[in-house]
PDB file of C-alpha atoms and ligand atoms in Angstrom:
ATOM      1  CA  UNK P 156       5.726  -5.901  18.743  1.00 46.00           C
ATOM      2  CA  UNK P 157       2.826  -6.130  17.351  1.00 55.00           C
ATOM      3  CA  UNK P 158      -0.875  -5.806  18.145  1.00 64.00           C
ATOM      4  CA  UNK P 159      -3.055  -8.963  17.442  1.00 87.00           C
ATOM      5  CA  UNK P 160      -5.424  -9.737  15.010  1.00 94.00           C
ATOM      6  CA  UNK P 161      -7.922  -7.393  14.664  1.00 95.00           C
ATOM      7  CA  UNK P 162     -10.971  -9.377  12.333  1.00 97.00           C
ATOM      8  CA  UNK P 163     -13.144  -6.866  10.701  1.00 98.00           C
ATOM      9  CA  UNK P 164     -14.579  -8.921   8.421  1.00 97.00           C
ATOM     10  CA  UNK P 165     -15.575 -12.328   8.157  1.00 95.00           C
ATOM     11  CA  UNK P 166     -12.260 -13.915   8.380  1.00 96.00           C
ATOM     12  CA  UNK P 167     -11.038 -11.076   7.810  1.00 98.00           C
ATOM     13  CA  UNK P 168      -8.216  -9.379   9.852  1.00 98.00           C
ATOM     14  CA  UNK P 169      -5.694  -6.708   9.964  1.00 97.00           C
ATOM     15  CA  UNK P 170      -2.302  -6.824  11.597  1.00 97.00           C
ATOM     16  CA  UNK P 171      -0.903  -4.140  13.396  1.00 96.00           C
ATOM     17  CA  UNK P 172       3.041  -4.227  13.026  1.00 96.00           C
ATOM     18  CA  UNK P 173       4.416  -1.376  14.892  1.00 95.00           C
ATOM     19  CA  UNK P 174       7.527  -0.988  12.945  1.00 95.00           C
ATOM     20  CA  UNK P 175       6.176   1.807  10.108  1.00 96.00           C
ATOM     21  CA  UNK P 176       2.450   2.332  11.803  1.00 97.00           C
ATOM     22  CA  UNK P 177       2.022  -1.187   9.452  1.00 98.00           C
ATOM     23  CA  UNK P 178      -0.923  -2.523   8.155  1.00 98.00           C
ATOM     24  CA  UNK P 179      -1.174  -6.455   7.118  1.00 98.00           C
ATOM     25  CA  UNK P 180      -4.383  -8.110   5.373  1.00 98.00           C
ATOM     26  CA  UNK P 181      -4.626 -12.145   6.328  1.00 98.00           C
ATOM     27  CA  UNK P 182      -8.565 -13.145   4.290  1.00 98.00           C
ATOM     28  CA  UNK P 183      -8.685 -16.581   5.483  1.00 98.00           C
ATOM     29  CA  UNK P 184      -9.881 -18.510   2.415  1.00 96.00           C
ATOM     30  CA  UNK P 185     -11.531 -22.870   2.184  1.00 94.00           C
ATOM     31  CA  UNK P 186      -7.809 -23.700   1.312  1.00 87.00           C
ATOM     32  CA  UNK P 187      -5.685 -21.442   2.051  1.00 97.00           C
ATOM     33  CA  UNK P 188      -4.695 -17.499   3.852  1.00 98.00           C
ATOM     34  CA  UNK P 189      -4.114 -14.170   1.768  1.00 98.00           C
ATOM     35  CA  UNK P 190      -1.500 -11.752   3.068  1.00 98.00           C
ATOM     36  CA  UNK P 191      -1.521  -8.435   1.913  1.00 99.00           C
ATOM     37  CA  UNK P 192       1.781  -6.680   1.598  1.00 98.00           C
ATOM     38  CA  UNK P 193       5.081  -8.768   3.130  1.00 98.00           C
ATOM     39  CA  UNK P 194       6.408  -5.319   5.022  1.00 98.00           C
ATOM     40  CA  UNK P 195       9.673  -4.278   4.928  1.00 98.00           C
ATOM     41  CA  UNK P 196      12.675  -7.054   5.039  1.00 98.00           C
ATOM     42  CA  UNK P 197      12.211 -11.398   5.158  1.00 98.00           C
ATOM     43  CA  UNK P 198      12.590 -11.649   8.816  1.00 98.00           C
ATOM     44  CA  UNK P 199       9.286  -8.863   8.647  1.00 98.00           C
ATOM     45  CA  UNK P 200       7.821 -11.674   6.435  1.00 98.00           C
ATOM     46  CA  UNK P 201       8.881 -14.481   8.817  1.00 98.00           C
ATOM     47  CA  UNK P 202       6.920 -13.015  11.499  1.00 97.00           C
ATOM     48  CA  UNK P 203       3.269 -12.673   9.637  1.00 98.00           C
ATOM     49  CA  UNK P 204       3.850 -16.298   9.256  1.00 97.00           C
ATOM     50  CA  UNK P 205       5.197 -17.435  12.687  1.00 97.00           C
ATOM     51  CA  UNK P 206       2.364 -14.878  13.905  1.00 97.00           C
ATOM     52  CA  UNK P 207      -0.733 -16.248  11.877  1.00 97.00           C
ATOM     53  CA  UNK P 208       0.271 -19.554  13.783  1.00 94.00           C
ATOM     54  CA  UNK P 209      -1.943 -18.519  16.388  1.00 89.00           C
ATOM     55  CA  UNK P 210      -4.822 -18.357  13.912  1.00 94.00           C
ATOM     56  CA  UNK P 211      -5.187 -20.574  11.379  1.00 95.00           C
ATOM     57  CA  UNK P 212      -3.051 -23.786  10.217  1.00 95.00           C
ATOM     58  CA  UNK P 213      -3.575 -23.752   6.828  1.00 97.00           C
ATOM     59  CA  UNK P 214      -0.783 -22.132   4.643  1.00 97.00           C
ATOM     60  CA  UNK P 215      -0.315 -18.522   2.825  1.00 98.00           C
ATOM     61  CA  UNK P 216      -1.619 -19.645  -0.726  1.00 98.00           C
ATOM     62  CA  UNK P 217      -1.895 -15.981  -1.975  1.00 98.00           C
ATOM     63  CA  UNK P 218       0.334 -13.112  -1.487  1.00 98.00           C
ATOM     64  CA  UNK P 219      -1.318  -9.743  -2.900  1.00 98.00           C
ATOM     65  CA  UNK P 220       1.850  -6.604  -2.645  1.00 98.00           C
ATOM     66  CA  UNK P 221      -0.734  -3.439  -3.185  1.00 98.00           C
ATOM     67  CA  UNK P 222       2.220  -1.520  -4.974  1.00 98.00           C
ATOM     68  CA  UNK P 223       6.027  -2.076  -5.334  1.00 98.00           C
ATOM     69  CA  UNK P 224       7.543   0.803  -2.344  1.00 98.00           C
ATOM     70  CA  UNK P 225       9.954  -1.763  -0.588  1.00 98.00           C
ATOM     71  CA  UNK P 226       7.610  -1.668   3.440  1.00 98.00           C
ATOM     72  CA  UNK P 227       5.431  -3.346   1.227  1.00 98.00           C
ATOM     73  CA  UNK P 228       7.202  -5.894  -1.038  1.00 98.00           C
ATOM     74  CA  UNK P 229      10.898  -7.138   0.927  1.00 98.00           C
ATOM     75  CA  UNK P 230       9.057  -9.847   3.180  1.00 98.00           C
ATOM     76  CA  UNK P 231       7.902 -11.737  -0.903  1.00 98.00           C
ATOM     77  CA  UNK P 232      11.141 -13.882  -1.235  1.00 98.00           C
ATOM     78  CA  UNK P 233       9.387 -15.724   2.083  1.00 98.00           C
ATOM     79  CA  UNK P 234       6.690 -17.069   0.644  1.00 97.00           C
ATOM     80  CA  UNK P 235       8.040 -19.187  -2.641  1.00 88.00           C
ATOM     81  CA  UNK P 236       4.880 -21.361  -2.106  1.00 91.00           C
ATOM     82  CA  UNK P 237       2.337 -18.604  -2.327  1.00 98.00           C
ATOM     83  CA  UNK P 238       1.144 -17.479  -5.839  1.00 98.00           C
ATOM     84  CA  UNK P 239       2.126 -13.530  -5.705  1.00 98.00           C
ATOM     85  CA  UNK P 240      -0.308 -11.117  -6.692  1.00 98.00           C
ATOM     86  CA  UNK P 241       0.237  -6.942  -7.909  1.00 98.00           C
ATOM     87  CA  UNK P 242      -0.553  -4.781 -10.499  1.00 98.00           C
ATOM     88  CA  UNK P 243       1.610  -5.491 -14.074  1.00 98.00           C
ATOM     89  CA  UNK P 244       3.595  -1.802 -13.656  1.00 98.00           C
ATOM     90  CA  UNK P 245       4.103  -3.475  -9.976  1.00 98.00           C
ATOM     91  CA  UNK P 246       5.583  -6.298 -11.148  1.00 98.00           C
ATOM     92  CA  UNK P 247       8.077  -3.988 -13.885  1.00 98.00           C
ATOM     93  CA  UNK P 248       9.258  -1.550 -11.774  1.00 98.00           C
ATOM     94  CA  UNK P 249      10.356  -4.587  -9.238  1.00 98.00           C
ATOM     95  CA  UNK P 250      11.254  -6.684 -11.652  1.00 98.00           C
ATOM     96  CA  UNK P 251      13.792  -3.867 -13.532  1.00 98.00           C
ATOM     97  CA  UNK P 252      15.690  -2.667 -11.090  1.00 98.00           C
ATOM     98  CA  UNK P 253      15.504  -4.276  -7.895  1.00 98.00           C
ATOM     99  CA  UNK P 254      18.445  -2.351  -6.456  1.00 98.00           C
ATOM    100  CA  UNK P 255      16.937   0.654  -6.237  1.00 98.00           C
ATOM    101  CA  UNK P 256      13.780  -1.158  -4.259  1.00 98.00           C
ATOM    102  CA  UNK P 257      16.386  -1.457  -1.232  1.00 97.00           C
ATOM    103  CA  UNK P 258      18.450   1.620  -1.846  1.00 97.00           C
ATOM    104  CA  UNK P 259      15.291   3.472  -0.508  1.00 97.00           C
ATOM    105  CA  UNK P 260      15.078   1.550   1.914  1.00 97.00           C
ATOM    106  CA  UNK P 261      18.099   1.999   3.581  1.00 96.00           C
ATOM    107  CA  UNK P 262      17.869   5.381   5.299  1.00 94.00           C
ATOM    108  CA  UNK P 263      14.352   3.798   7.967  1.00 94.00           C
ATOM    109  CA  UNK P 264      16.143   0.851   8.496  1.00 94.00           C
ATOM    110  CA  UNK P 265      18.042   0.455  11.431  1.00 94.00           C
ATOM    111  CA  UNK P 266      22.101  -1.093  10.939  1.00 96.00           C
ATOM    112  CA  UNK P 267      20.615  -4.845  11.981  1.00 96.00           C
ATOM    113  CA  UNK P 268      18.125  -5.464   9.456  1.00 96.00           C
ATOM    114  CA  UNK P 269      20.115  -2.707   6.624  1.00 97.00           C
ATOM    115  CA  UNK P 270      22.932  -6.516   7.048  1.00 97.00           C
ATOM    116  CA  UNK P 271      19.282  -8.593   6.115  1.00 97.00           C
ATOM    117  CA  UNK P 272      18.743  -6.144   3.014  1.00 97.00           C
ATOM    118  CA  UNK P 273      22.101  -6.433   1.962  1.00 96.00           C
ATOM    119  CA  UNK P 274      20.973 -10.737   1.606  1.00 96.00           C
ATOM    120  CA  UNK P 275      17.266  -9.782   0.600  1.00 98.00           C
ATOM    121  CA  UNK P 276      15.880 -10.988  -2.283  1.00 98.00           C
ATOM    122  CA  UNK P 277      13.630  -8.629  -4.261  1.00 98.00           C
ATOM    123  CA  UNK P 278      10.661 -10.718  -5.208  1.00 98.00           C
ATOM    124  CA  UNK P 279       8.143  -9.500  -7.974  1.00 98.00           C
ATOM    125  CA  UNK P 280       5.198 -10.842  -8.029  1.00 98.00           C
ATOM    126  CA  UNK P 281       3.886 -13.866 -10.682  1.00 94.00           C
ATOM    127  CA  UNK P 282       0.655 -13.141 -11.290  1.00 98.00           C
ATOM    128  CA  UNK P 283      -0.079  -9.421 -12.607  1.00 98.00           C
ATOM    129  CA  UNK P 284      -2.811  -8.135 -13.916  1.00 98.00           C
ATOM    130  CA  UNK P 285      -3.944  -4.495 -16.063  1.00 97.00           C
ATOM    131  CA  UNK P 286      -7.196  -3.243 -14.496  1.00 97.00           C
ATOM    132  CA  UNK P 287      -8.895  -5.962 -12.251  1.00 98.00           C
ATOM    133  CA  UNK P 288      -9.377  -9.578 -11.349  1.00 98.00           C
ATOM    134  CA  UNK P 289     -11.798 -11.672  -8.867  1.00 98.00           C
ATOM    135  CA  UNK P 290      -9.392 -14.220  -7.156  1.00 97.00           C
ATOM    136  CA  UNK P 291     -10.535 -17.369  -6.344  1.00 96.00           C
ATOM    137  CA  UNK P 292     -10.301 -18.516  -3.034  1.00 97.00           C
ATOM    138  CA  UNK P 293     -12.200 -21.281  -3.057  1.00 94.00           C
ATOM    139  CA  UNK P 294     -15.146 -20.511  -1.230  1.00 94.00           C
ATOM    140  CA  UNK P 295     -14.578 -16.490  -1.718  1.00 96.00           C
ATOM    141  CA  UNK P 296     -14.003 -13.946  -3.750  1.00 97.00           C
ATOM    142  CA  UNK P 297     -11.101 -11.504  -3.551  1.00 98.00           C
ATOM    143  CA  UNK P 298     -10.797  -7.976  -6.009  1.00 98.00           C
ATOM    144  CA  UNK P 299      -7.591  -6.526  -7.198  1.00 98.00           C
ATOM    145  CA  UNK P 300      -8.716  -2.499  -9.272  1.00 98.00           C
ATOM    146  CA  UNK P 301      -6.945  -0.380 -10.715  1.00 98.00           C
ATOM    147  CA  UNK P 302      -7.715   2.642 -11.275  1.00 98.00           C
ATOM    148  CA  UNK P 303      -4.877   5.072 -12.157  1.00 98.00           C
ATOM    149  CA  UNK P 304      -2.424   6.707 -10.899  1.00 98.00           C
ATOM    150  CA  UNK P 305      -2.232   7.712  -6.934  1.00 98.00           C
ATOM    151  CA  UNK P 306       0.684   7.084  -4.006  1.00 98.00           C
ATOM    152  CA  UNK P 307       2.422   5.735  -7.267  1.00 98.00           C
ATOM    153  CA  UNK P 308       1.640   4.013 -10.933  1.00 98.00           C
ATOM    154  CA  UNK P 309       1.012   0.792  -9.967  1.00 98.00           C
ATOM    155  CA  UNK P 310      -1.215   1.242  -6.362  1.00 98.00           C
ATOM    156  CA  UNK P 311      -4.435  -1.287  -6.460  1.00 98.00           C
ATOM    157  CA  UNK P 312      -6.923  -1.957  -3.749  1.00 98.00           C
ATOM    158  CA  UNK P 313      -7.815  -4.952  -2.189  1.00 98.00           C
ATOM    159  CA  UNK P 314     -12.323  -5.227  -1.837  1.00 98.00           C
ATOM    160  CA  UNK P 315     -13.726  -8.910   1.076  1.00 98.00           C
ATOM    161  CA  UNK P 316     -17.066  -8.054   0.488  1.00 97.00           C
ATOM    162  CA  UNK P 317     -17.037  -4.821   2.134  1.00 97.00           C
ATOM    163  CA  UNK P 318     -14.104  -4.188   3.137  1.00 98.00           C
ATOM    164  CA  UNK P 319     -11.133  -2.680   1.637  1.00 98.00           C
ATOM    165  CA  UNK P 320      -7.694  -2.532   1.992  1.00 98.00           C
ATOM    166  CA  UNK P 321      -6.511   0.559   0.647  1.00 98.00           C
ATOM    167  CA  UNK P 322      -2.714   0.559   0.937  1.00 98.00           C
ATOM    168  CA  UNK P 323      -1.140   3.728   0.388  1.00 98.00           C
ATOM    169  CA  UNK P 324      -3.769   4.991  -2.043  1.00 98.00           C
ATOM    170  CA  UNK P 325      -4.590   6.185   1.580  1.00 98.00           C
ATOM    171  CA  UNK P 326      -2.859   6.824   5.028  1.00 97.00           C
ATOM    172  CA  UNK P 327      -3.961   7.822   8.467  1.00 97.00           C
ATOM    173  CA  UNK P 328      -1.516   8.774  11.618  1.00 94.00           C
ATOM    174  CA  UNK P 329       0.702  10.808   8.769  1.00 95.00           C
ATOM    175  CA  UNK P 330       0.024  12.994   5.706  1.00 97.00           C
ATOM    176  CA  UNK P 331      -0.008  10.514   2.437  1.00 98.00           C
ATOM    177  CA  UNK P 332       3.432  10.174   1.170  1.00 98.00           C
ATOM    178  CA  UNK P 333       3.198  11.779  -1.960  1.00 98.00           C
ATOM    179  CA  UNK P 334       7.522  11.112  -3.168  1.00 98.00           C
ATOM    180  CA  UNK P 335       6.391   8.483  -6.114  1.00 98.00           C
ATOM    181  CA  UNK P 336       2.819  10.057  -6.429  1.00 98.00           C
ATOM    182  CA  UNK P 337       0.653  11.791  -8.656  1.00 98.00           C
ATOM    183  CA  UNK P 338      -1.095  14.258  -6.498  1.00 98.00           C
ATOM    184  CA  UNK P 339      -2.809  15.584  -9.236  1.00 98.00           C
ATOM    185  CA  UNK P 340      -4.208  12.189 -10.118  1.00 98.00           C
ATOM    186  CA  UNK P 341      -4.522  11.333  -7.391  1.00 98.00           C
ATOM    187  CA  UNK P 342      -8.130  12.339  -5.579  1.00 98.00           C
ATOM    188  CA  UNK P 343      -9.795  10.465  -8.853  1.00 98.00           C
ATOM    189  CA  UNK P 344      -8.208   7.742  -8.311  1.00 98.00           C
ATOM    190  CA  UNK P 345      -9.009   7.134  -4.836  1.00 98.00           C
ATOM    191  CA  UNK P 346     -12.931   8.138  -5.384  1.00 98.00           C
ATOM    192  CA  UNK P 347     -13.318   6.010  -8.188  1.00 98.00           C
ATOM    193  CA  UNK P 348     -11.169   2.935  -6.059  1.00 98.00           C
ATOM    194  CA  UNK P 349     -14.641   3.843  -3.417  1.00 98.00           C
ATOM    195  CA  UNK P 350     -16.802   4.684  -5.464  1.00 97.00           C
ATOM    196  CA  UNK P 351     -18.783   1.142  -4.156  1.00 97.00           C
ATOM    197  CA  UNK P 352     -18.563   2.503  -0.488  1.00 97.00           C
ATOM    198  CA  UNK P 353     -16.803   0.181   1.623  1.00 98.00           C
ATOM    199  CA  UNK P 354     -17.948  -0.246   5.506  1.00 98.00           C
ATOM    200  CA  UNK P 355     -14.715  -0.310   6.694  1.00 98.00           C
ATOM    201  CA  UNK P 356     -11.424   0.838   4.820  1.00 98.00           C
ATOM    202  CA  UNK P 357      -7.737  -0.243   5.868  1.00 98.00           C
ATOM    203  CA  UNK P 358      -5.192   2.370   4.596  1.00 98.00           C
ATOM    204  CA  UNK P 359      -1.840   1.122   4.486  1.00 98.00           C
ATOM    205  CA  UNK P 360      -0.618   2.432   7.858  1.00 98.00           C
ATOM    206  CA  UNK P 361      -2.818   3.407  11.377  1.00 98.00           C
ATOM    207  CA  UNK P 362      -5.935   2.784  12.496  1.00 97.00           C
ATOM    208  CA  UNK P 363      -8.443   2.086  10.212  1.00 98.00           C
ATOM    209  CA  UNK P 364     -11.112   4.833   8.025  1.00 98.00           C
ATOM    210  CA  UNK P 365     -14.354   5.144   7.960  1.00 98.00           C
ATOM    211  CA  UNK P 366     -16.413   6.928   5.218  1.00 97.00           C
ATOM    212  CA  UNK P 367     -16.271   9.967   6.988  1.00 98.00           C
ATOM    213  CA  UNK P 368     -12.486   9.629   7.578  1.00 98.00           C
ATOM    214  CA  UNK P 369     -11.830   8.511   4.110  1.00 98.00           C
ATOM    215  CA  UNK P 370     -14.019  11.873   3.378  1.00 98.00           C
ATOM    216  CA  UNK P 371     -12.251  14.078   5.349  1.00 98.00           C
ATOM    217  CA  UNK P 372      -8.846  12.519   3.594  1.00 98.00           C
ATOM    218  CA  UNK P 373      -9.738  12.816   0.209  1.00 98.00           C
ATOM    219  CA  UNK P 374     -11.362  15.902   0.603  1.00 98.00           C
ATOM    220  CA  UNK P 375      -7.519  16.596   1.350  1.00 98.00           C
ATOM    221  CA  UNK P 376      -5.838  15.340  -0.372  1.00 98.00           C
ATOM    222  CA  UNK P 377      -7.785  17.295  -3.553  1.00 98.00           C
ATOM    223  CA  UNK P 378      -7.080  20.626  -1.697  1.00 98.00           C
ATOM    224  CA  UNK P 379      -3.070  19.343  -3.109  1.00 98.00           C
ATOM    225  CA  UNK P 380      -4.102  19.030  -6.082  1.00 98.00           C
ATOM    226  CA  UNK P 381      -5.617  21.938  -6.575  1.00 98.00           C
ATOM    227  CA  UNK P 382      -3.175  24.460  -4.496  1.00 98.00           C
ATOM    228  CA  UNK P 383      -0.195  22.564  -7.156  1.00 98.00           C
ATOM    229  CA  UNK P 384      -2.400  22.472 -10.612  1.00 98.00           C
ATOM    230  CA  UNK P 385      -2.988  26.194  -9.633  1.00 98.00           C
ATOM    231  CA  UNK P 386       0.175  26.761  -9.566  1.00 98.00           C
ATOM    232  CA  UNK P 387       3.099  26.823 -12.262  1.00 97.00           C
ATOM    233  CA  UNK P 388       6.932  27.525  -9.908  1.00 97.00           C
ATOM    234  CA  UNK P 389       7.373  25.830  -6.829  1.00 97.00           C
ATOM    235  CA  UNK P 390       7.141  28.764  -5.487  1.00 97.00           C
ATOM    236  CA  UNK P 391       4.145  29.507  -5.898  1.00 97.00           C
ATOM    237  CA  UNK P 392       2.698  27.671  -4.294  1.00 98.00           C
ATOM    238  CA  UNK P 393      -0.067  28.665  -1.812  1.00 98.00           C
ATOM    239  CA  UNK P 394       0.766  26.657   1.826  1.00 98.00           C
ATOM    240  CA  UNK P 395      -1.499  29.180   3.771  1.00 98.00           C
ATOM    241  CA  UNK P 396      -3.735  27.210   5.469  1.00 98.00           C
ATOM    242  CA  UNK P 397      -2.872  23.812   3.391  1.00 98.00           C
ATOM    243  CA  UNK P 398      -4.244  20.396   4.571  1.00 98.00           C
ATOM    244  CA  UNK P 399      -0.041  18.375   5.903  1.00 98.00           C
ATOM    245  CA  UNK P 400       3.340  20.566   6.790  1.00 98.00           C
ATOM    246  CA  UNK P 401       5.253  22.348   4.350  1.00 98.00           C
ATOM    247  CA  UNK P 402       7.768  19.743   3.463  1.00 98.00           C
ATOM    248  CA  UNK P 403       5.305  17.734   2.293  1.00 98.00           C
ATOM    249  CA  UNK P 404       4.084  20.440   0.333  1.00 98.00           C
ATOM    250  CA  UNK P 405       6.520  20.468  -0.992  1.00 98.00           C
ATOM    251  CA  UNK P 406       7.468  17.246  -2.246  1.00 98.00           C
ATOM    252  CA  UNK P 407       3.900  17.100  -3.694  1.00 98.00           C
ATOM    253  CA  UNK P 408       4.267  20.527  -5.468  1.00 98.00           C
ATOM    254  CA  UNK P 409       7.525  19.003  -7.343  1.00 98.00           C
ATOM    255  CA  UNK P 410       5.900  16.342  -8.353  1.00 98.00           C
ATOM    256  CA  UNK P 411       2.688  17.455  -9.626  1.00 98.00           C
ATOM    257  CA  UNK P 412       5.399  19.765 -11.590  1.00 98.00           C
ATOM    258  CA  UNK P 413       7.134  16.400 -12.893  1.00 94.00           C
ATOM    259  CA  UNK P 414       3.517  15.391 -13.689  1.00 94.00           C
ATOM    260  CA  UNK P 415       2.785  18.291 -16.253  1.00 96.00           C
ATOM    261  CA  UNK P 416       6.437  18.303 -17.445  1.00 95.00           C
ATOM    262  CA  UNK P 417       7.001  22.035 -16.451  1.00 93.00           C
TER     263      UNK P 417
HETATM  264 ZN1  LIG B 758       3.709   3.459  -0.746  1.00 84.09          ZN
END
């Protein structure tokens, strides 16, 4: 189940899938199609390919992984003919411990999808970069950017004209996920990514965000960072009036302690 493609720019689309309320980005270039993130299992990747048939007959030439989390990369094996782009640490993490990527998915997936997960090959990005890189799609340029740690240690954003795909650095409809995050650095990282404000930002999950929605979320992330920085123990965290539920705040606090070596 998914909604149809949503044209959010000239030849730029997002499709919002019901599973995890996830956004997949599509950019149509002169000679092929770019797919941003590949979902949680190969059948999800195949679903993207099947859905694309209703939009274009061009082949998928490029794939981007916004970060190494399972729900963004485990459809990669479907796109064997394409170049898969990602940050060098995205590659390193997936290469070092592919089993860990799959393990993190297990408790979220149905029994049927878990059976598929067992058979799934983890395919890391094949084309990697460090700070920023421009992809040439033939008639248009797509810019990939890394600006430091945030939701993970390898989040990149994808800029196509005045649209930015932000991966899970931003999240609509649910709190940001801090489990592998760097809450103290995150606000500055996302601010640097959006220094040139886009018209529209597509978060990894949920609805597209305008400038106001993005500003609100960055302010919440700054609030989290301030509260975490003000405490040196988990018990010291001030939860009164916090922007996110206690459990989310506690995860952020735990991560901020390891960020500081406490
Ligand atoms: Zn994620």
